PDB file of C-alpha atoms and ligand atoms in Angstrom:
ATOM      1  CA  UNK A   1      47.074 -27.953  74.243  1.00  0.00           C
ATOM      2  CA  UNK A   2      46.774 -26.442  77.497  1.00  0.00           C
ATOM      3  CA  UNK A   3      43.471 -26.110  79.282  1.00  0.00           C
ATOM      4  CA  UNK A   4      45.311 -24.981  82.559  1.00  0.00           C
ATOM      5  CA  UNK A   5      45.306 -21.032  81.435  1.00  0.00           C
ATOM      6  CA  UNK A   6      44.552 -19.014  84.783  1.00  0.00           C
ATOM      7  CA  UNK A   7      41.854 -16.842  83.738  1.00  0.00           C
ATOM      8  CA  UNK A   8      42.427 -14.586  86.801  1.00  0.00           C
ATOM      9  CA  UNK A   9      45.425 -13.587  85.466  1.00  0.00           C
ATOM     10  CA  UNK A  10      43.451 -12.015  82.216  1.00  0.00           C
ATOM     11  CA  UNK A  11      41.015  -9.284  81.498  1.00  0.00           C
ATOM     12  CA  UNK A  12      38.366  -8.946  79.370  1.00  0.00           C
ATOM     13  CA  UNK A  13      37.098  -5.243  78.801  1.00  0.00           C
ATOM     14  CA  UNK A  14      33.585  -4.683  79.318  1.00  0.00           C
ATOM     15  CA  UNK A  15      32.741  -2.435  76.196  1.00  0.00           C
ATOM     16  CA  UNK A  16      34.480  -4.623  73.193  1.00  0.00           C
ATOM     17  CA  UNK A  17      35.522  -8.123  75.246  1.00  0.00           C
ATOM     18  CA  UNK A  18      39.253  -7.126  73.841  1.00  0.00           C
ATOM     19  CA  UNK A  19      41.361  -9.831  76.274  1.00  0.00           C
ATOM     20  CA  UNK A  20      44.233  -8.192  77.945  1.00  0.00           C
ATOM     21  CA  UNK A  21      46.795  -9.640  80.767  1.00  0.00           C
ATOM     22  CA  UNK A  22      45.892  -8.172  84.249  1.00  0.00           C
ATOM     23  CA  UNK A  23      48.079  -5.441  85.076  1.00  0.00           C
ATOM     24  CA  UNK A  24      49.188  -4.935  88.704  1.00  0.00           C
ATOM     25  CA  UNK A  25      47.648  -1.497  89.543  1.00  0.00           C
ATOM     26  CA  UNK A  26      48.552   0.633  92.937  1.00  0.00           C
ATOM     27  CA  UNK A  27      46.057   2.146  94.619  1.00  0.00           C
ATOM     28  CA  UNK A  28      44.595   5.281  93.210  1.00  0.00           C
ATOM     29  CA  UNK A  29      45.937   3.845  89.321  1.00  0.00           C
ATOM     30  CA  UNK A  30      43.339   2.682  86.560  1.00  0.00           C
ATOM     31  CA  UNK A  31      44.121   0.499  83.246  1.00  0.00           C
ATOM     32  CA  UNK A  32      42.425   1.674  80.054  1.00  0.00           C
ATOM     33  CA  UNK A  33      41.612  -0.674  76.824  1.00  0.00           C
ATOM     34  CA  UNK A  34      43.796   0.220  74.008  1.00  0.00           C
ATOM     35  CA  UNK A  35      41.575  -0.547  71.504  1.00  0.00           C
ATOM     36  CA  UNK A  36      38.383   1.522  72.896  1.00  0.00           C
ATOM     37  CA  UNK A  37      39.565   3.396  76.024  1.00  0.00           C
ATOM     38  CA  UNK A  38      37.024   2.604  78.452  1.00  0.00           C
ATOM     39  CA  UNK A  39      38.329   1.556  81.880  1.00  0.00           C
ATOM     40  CA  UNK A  40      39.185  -1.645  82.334  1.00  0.00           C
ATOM     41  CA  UNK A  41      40.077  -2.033  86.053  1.00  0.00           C
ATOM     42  CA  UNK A  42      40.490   0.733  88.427  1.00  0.00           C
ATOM     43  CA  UNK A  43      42.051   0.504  92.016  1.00  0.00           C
ATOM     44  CA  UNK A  44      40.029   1.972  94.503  1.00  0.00           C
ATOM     45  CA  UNK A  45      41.586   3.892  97.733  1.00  0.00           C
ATOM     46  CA  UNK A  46      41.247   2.825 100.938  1.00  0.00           C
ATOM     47  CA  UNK A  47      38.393   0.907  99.541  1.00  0.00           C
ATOM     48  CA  UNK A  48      38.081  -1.537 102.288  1.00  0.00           C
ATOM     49  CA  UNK A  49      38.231   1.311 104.794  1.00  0.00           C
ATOM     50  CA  UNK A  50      35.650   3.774 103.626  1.00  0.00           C
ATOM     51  CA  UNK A  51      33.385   0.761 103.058  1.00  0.00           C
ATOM     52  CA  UNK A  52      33.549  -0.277 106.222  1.00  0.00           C
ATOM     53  CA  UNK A  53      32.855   3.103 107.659  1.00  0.00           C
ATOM     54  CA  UNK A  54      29.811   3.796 105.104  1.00  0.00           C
ATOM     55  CA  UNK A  55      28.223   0.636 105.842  1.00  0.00           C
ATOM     56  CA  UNK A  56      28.805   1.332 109.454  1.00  0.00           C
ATOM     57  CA  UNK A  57      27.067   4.613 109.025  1.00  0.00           C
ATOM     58  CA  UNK A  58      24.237   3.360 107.239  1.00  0.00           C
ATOM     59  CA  UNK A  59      23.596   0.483 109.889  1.00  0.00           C
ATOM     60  CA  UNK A  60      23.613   3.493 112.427  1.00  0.00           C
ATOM     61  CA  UNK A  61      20.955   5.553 110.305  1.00  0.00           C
ATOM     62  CA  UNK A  62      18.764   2.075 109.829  1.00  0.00           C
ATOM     63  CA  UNK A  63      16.632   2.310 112.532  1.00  0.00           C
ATOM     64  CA  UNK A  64      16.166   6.029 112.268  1.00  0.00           C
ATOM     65  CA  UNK A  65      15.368   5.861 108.525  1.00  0.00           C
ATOM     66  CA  UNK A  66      12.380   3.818 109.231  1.00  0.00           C
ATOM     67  CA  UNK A  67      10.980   4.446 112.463  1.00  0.00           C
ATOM     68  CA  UNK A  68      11.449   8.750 112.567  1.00  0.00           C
ATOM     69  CA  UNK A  69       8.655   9.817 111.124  1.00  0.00           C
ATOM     70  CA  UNK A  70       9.305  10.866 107.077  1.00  0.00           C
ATOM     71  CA  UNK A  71       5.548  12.755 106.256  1.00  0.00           C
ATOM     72  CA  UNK A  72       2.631  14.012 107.714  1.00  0.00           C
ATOM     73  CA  UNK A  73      -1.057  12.538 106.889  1.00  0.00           C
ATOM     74  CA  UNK A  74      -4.130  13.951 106.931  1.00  0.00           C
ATOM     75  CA  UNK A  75      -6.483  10.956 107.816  1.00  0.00           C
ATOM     76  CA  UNK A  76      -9.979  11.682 109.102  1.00  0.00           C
ATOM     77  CA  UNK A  77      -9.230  15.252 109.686  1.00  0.00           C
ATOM     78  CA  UNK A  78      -6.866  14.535 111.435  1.00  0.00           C
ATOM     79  CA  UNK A  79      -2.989  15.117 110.740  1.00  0.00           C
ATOM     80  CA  UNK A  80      -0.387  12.462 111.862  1.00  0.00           C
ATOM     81  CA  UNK A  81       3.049  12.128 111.649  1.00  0.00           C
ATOM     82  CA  UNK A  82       4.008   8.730 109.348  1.00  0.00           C
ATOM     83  CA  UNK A  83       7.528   6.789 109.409  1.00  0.00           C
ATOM     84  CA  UNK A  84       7.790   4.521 106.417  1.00  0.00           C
ATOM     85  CA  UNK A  85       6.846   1.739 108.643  1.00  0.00           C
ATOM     86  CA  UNK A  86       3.608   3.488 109.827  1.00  0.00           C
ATOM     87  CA  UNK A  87       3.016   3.663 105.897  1.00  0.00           C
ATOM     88  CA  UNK A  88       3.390   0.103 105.518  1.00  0.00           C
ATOM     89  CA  UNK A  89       0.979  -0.568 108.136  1.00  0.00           C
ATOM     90  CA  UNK A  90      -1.542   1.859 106.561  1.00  0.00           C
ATOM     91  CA  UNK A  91      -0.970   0.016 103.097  1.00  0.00           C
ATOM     92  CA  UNK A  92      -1.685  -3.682 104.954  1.00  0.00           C
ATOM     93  CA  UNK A  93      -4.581  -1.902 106.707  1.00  0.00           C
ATOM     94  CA  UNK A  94      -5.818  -0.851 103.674  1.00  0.00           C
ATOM     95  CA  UNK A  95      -5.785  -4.308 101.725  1.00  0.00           C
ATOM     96  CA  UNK A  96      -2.477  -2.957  99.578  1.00  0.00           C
ATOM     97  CA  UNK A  97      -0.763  -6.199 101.049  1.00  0.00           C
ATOM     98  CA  UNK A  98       1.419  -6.713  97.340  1.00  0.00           C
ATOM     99  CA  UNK A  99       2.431  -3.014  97.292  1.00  0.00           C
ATOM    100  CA  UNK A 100       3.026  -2.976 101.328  1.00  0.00           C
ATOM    101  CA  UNK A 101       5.283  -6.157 100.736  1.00  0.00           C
ATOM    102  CA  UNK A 102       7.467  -4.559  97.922  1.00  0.00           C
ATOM    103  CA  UNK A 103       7.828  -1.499 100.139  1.00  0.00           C
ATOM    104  CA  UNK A 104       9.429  -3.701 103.007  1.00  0.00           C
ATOM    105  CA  UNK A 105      10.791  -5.625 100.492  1.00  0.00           C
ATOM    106  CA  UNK A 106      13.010  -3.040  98.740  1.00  0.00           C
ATOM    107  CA  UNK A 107      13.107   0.248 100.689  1.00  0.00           C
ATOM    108  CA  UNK A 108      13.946  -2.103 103.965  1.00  0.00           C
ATOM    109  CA  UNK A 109      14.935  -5.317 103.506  1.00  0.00           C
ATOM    110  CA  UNK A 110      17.131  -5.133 100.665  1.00  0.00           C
ATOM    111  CA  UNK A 111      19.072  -1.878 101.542  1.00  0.00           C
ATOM    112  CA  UNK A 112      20.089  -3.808 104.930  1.00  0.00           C
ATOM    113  CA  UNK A 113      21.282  -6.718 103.705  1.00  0.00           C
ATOM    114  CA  UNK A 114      23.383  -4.565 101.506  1.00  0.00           C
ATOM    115  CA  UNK A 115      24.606  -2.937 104.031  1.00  0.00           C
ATOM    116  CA  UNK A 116      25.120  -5.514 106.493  1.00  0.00           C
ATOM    117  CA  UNK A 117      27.034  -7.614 103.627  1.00  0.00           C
ATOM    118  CA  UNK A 118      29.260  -5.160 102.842  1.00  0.00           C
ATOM    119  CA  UNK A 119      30.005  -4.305 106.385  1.00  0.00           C
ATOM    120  CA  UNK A 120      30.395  -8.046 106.857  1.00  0.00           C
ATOM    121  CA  UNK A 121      33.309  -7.730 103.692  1.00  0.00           C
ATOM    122  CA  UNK A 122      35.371  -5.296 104.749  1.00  0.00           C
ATOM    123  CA  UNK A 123      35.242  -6.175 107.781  1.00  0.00           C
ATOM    124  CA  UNK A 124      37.178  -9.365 106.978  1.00  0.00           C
ATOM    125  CA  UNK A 125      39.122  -7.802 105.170  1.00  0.00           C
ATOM    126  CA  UNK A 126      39.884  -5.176 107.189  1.00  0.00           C
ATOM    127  CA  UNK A 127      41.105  -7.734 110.288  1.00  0.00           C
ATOM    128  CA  UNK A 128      42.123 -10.197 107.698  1.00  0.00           C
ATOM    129  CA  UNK A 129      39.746 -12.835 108.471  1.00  0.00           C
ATOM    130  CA  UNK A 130      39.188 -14.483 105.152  1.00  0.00           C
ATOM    131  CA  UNK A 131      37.178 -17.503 104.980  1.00  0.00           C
ATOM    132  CA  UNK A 132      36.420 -19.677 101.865  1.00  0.00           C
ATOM    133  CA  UNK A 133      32.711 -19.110 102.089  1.00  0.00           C
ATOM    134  CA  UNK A 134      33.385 -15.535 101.519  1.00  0.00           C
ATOM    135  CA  UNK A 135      33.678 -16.618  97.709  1.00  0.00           C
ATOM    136  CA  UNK A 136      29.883 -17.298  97.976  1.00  0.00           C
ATOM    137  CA  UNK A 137      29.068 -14.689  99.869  1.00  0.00           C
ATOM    138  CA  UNK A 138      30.358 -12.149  97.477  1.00  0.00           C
ATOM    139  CA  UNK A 139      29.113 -13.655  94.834  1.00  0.00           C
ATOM    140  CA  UNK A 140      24.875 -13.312  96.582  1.00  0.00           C
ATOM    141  CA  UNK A 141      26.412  -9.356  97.342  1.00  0.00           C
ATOM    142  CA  UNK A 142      26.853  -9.332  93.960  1.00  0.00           C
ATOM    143  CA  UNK A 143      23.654  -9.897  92.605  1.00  0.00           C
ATOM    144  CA  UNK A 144      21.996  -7.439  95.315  1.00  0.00           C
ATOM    145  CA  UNK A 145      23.716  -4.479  93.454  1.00  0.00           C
ATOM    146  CA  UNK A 146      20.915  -4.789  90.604  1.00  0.00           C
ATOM    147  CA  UNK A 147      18.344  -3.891  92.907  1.00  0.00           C
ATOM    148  CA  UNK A 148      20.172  -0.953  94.431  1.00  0.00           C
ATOM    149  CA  UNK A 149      18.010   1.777  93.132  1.00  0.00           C
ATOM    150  CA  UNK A 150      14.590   0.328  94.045  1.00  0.00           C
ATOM    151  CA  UNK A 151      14.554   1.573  97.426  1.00  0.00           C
ATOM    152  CA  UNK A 152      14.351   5.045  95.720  1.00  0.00           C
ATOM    153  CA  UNK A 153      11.551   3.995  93.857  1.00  0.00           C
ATOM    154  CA  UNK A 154       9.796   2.615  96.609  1.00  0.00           C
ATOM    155  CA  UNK A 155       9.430   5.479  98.406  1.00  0.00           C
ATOM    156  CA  UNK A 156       8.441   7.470  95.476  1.00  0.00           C
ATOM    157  CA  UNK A 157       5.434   5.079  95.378  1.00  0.00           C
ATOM    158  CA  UNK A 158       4.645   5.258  98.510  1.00  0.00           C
ATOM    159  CA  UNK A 159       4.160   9.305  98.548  1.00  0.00           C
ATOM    160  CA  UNK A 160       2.875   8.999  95.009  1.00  0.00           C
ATOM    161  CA  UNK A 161       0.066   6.245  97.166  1.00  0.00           C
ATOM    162  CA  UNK A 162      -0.514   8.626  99.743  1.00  0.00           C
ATOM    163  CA  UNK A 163      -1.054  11.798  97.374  1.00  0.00           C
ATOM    164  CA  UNK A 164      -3.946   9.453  95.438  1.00  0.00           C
ATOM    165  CA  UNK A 165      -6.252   8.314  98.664  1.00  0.00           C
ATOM    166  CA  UNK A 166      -4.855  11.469 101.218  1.00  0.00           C
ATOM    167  CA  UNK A 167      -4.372  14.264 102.198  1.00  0.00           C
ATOM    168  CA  UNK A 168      -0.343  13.773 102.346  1.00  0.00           C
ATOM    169  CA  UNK A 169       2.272  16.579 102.555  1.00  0.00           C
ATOM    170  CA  UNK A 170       5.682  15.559 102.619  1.00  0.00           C
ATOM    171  CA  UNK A 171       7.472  17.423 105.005  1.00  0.00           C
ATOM    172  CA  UNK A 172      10.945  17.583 105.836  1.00  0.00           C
ATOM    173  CA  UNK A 173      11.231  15.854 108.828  1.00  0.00           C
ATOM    174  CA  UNK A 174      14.244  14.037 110.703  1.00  0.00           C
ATOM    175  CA  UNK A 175      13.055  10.801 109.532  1.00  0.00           C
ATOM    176  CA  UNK A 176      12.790  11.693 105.626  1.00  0.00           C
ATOM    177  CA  UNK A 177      16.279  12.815 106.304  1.00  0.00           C
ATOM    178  CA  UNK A 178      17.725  10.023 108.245  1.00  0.00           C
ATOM    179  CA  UNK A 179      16.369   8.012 105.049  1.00  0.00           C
ATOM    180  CA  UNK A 180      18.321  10.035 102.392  1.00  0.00           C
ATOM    181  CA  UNK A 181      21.614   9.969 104.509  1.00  0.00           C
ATOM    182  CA  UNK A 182      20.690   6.074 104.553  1.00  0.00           C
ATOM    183  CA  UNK A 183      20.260   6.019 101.107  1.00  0.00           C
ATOM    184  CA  UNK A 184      23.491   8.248 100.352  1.00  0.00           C
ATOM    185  CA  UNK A 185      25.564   5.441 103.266  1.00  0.00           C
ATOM    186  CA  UNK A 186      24.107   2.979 101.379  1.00  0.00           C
ATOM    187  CA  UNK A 187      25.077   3.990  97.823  1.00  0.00           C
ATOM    188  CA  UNK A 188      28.506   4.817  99.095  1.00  0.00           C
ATOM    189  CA  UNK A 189      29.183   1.498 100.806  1.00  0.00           C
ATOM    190  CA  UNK A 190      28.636  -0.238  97.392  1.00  0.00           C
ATOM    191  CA  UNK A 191      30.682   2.141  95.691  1.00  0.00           C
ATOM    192  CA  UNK A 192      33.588   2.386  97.917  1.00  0.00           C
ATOM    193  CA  UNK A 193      34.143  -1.341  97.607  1.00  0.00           C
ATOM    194  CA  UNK A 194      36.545  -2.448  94.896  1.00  0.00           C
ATOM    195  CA  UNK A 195      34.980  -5.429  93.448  1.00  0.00           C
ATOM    196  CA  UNK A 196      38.037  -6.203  91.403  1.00  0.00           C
ATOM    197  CA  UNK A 197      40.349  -6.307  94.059  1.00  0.00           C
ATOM    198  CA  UNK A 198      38.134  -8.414  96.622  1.00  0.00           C
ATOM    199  CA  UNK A 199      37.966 -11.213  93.551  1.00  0.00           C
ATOM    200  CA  UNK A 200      41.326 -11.062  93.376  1.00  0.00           C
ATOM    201  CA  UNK A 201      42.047 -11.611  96.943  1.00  0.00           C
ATOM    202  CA  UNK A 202      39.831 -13.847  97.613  1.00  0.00           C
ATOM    203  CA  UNK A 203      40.350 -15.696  94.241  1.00  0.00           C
ATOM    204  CA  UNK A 204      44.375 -15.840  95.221  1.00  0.00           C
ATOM    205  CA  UNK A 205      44.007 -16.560  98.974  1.00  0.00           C
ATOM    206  CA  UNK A 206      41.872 -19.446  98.468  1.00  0.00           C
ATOM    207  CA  UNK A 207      43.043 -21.086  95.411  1.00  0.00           C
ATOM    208  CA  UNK A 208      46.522 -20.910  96.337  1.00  0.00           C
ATOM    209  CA  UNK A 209      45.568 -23.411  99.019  1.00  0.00           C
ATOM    210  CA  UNK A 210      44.385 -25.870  95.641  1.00  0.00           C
ATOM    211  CA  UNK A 211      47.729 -25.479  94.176  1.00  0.00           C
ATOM    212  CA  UNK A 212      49.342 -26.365  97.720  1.00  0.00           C
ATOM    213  CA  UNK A 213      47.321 -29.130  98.209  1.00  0.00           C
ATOM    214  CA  UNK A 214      47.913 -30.689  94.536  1.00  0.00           C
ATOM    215  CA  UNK A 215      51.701 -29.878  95.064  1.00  0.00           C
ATOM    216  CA  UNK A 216      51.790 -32.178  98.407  1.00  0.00           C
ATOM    217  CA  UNK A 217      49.899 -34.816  96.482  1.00  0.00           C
ATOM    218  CA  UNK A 218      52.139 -34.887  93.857  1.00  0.00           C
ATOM    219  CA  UNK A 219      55.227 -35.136  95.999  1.00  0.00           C
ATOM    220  CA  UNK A 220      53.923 -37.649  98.852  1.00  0.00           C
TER     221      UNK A 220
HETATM  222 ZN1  LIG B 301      37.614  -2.074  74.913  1.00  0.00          ZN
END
């Protein structure tokens, strides 16, 4: 029996696990399953460059996102102009330190890792500087994708927050704008990047060093 089958070189699809060789797609092409005809790999174009320049974008838009403010508060009479970092102070001031924390947490923290991780991806791949511990890295990327869509929610209860001890109108302001083109660069970055293809590169560039390696010991 042989237990050396390359799995890379096969495709499961997602909807009915029917196993199919890996085609060799161009850019712009997508394979379907024949048995339920949902899409089984699709190649992305210019994936590596429109990631890059989303994530770029959205690093840009970071500080602007959270520092400009994004609603004005009535407190004491008085109105002020909030970023979402003023509103995480307010929450800490206020004792909310859980809620604050998941705030930071997920409408902050998360969205620039994201961001700088997929920045950090193409970017290697865009000036070819692969590295084995890329394998890894893509792999923690990976995981951050099922928390995309918190940061959304975050700031939903954050107004929702405001609206139950304040006075709070949500005004369009630069900074509540600066945060949905962050949200939108952030979104797209993730998108953009063809997940398939990086596995595959990666997956060939650095286990094609193995094979070399187990070729020289066999011959010396
Ligand atoms: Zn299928």
């Amino acid at each position: 029996m042989n237990n050396n089958t390359n799995t890379s070189l096969l495709v499961a699809c997602q909807q009915c696990d029917a196993l199919y060789d890996k085609p060799q797609l161009k850019q712009g092409q997508l394979a379907k399953c024949n048995r339920c005809g949902s899409t089984l790999i699709e190649r992305k174009v210019d994936s590596i460059e429109r990631s890059f320049n989303w994530s770029l974008a959205g690093l840009l838009l970071m500080l602007p996102a959270i520092l400009l403010p994004i609603m004005g508060v009535t407190l004491a009479g008085q109105f002020h102009q909030a970023s979402l970092f003023d509103c995480i102070l307010v929450l800490i001031d206020r004792g909310f330190f859980m809620i604050a924390c998941l705030v930071f947490l997920f409408a902050i923290a998360v969205p620039i890792v994201r961001l700088t991780g997929a920045l950090y991806i193409s970017y290697s791949f865009k000036f070819n500087k692969l590295k084995p511990s890329l394998l890894n890295f893509f792999r923690a990327y990976h995981h951050l994708d099922n928390w995309a869509m918190l940061n959304v929610f975050m700031l939903g209860i954050v107004v929702s927050m405001y609206k139950l001890i304040d006075d709070t109108e949500l005004s369009v302001n630069l900074g509540l704008l600066a945060f949905i083109l962050w949200l939108i660069c952030s979104t797209m970055s993730a998108v953009a990047l063809d997940q398939d293809y990086i596995w595959d590169k990666l997956e060939k560039a650095f286990t094609k060093d193995e094979v070399q390696d187990e070729v020289q010991d066999e011959n010396s």
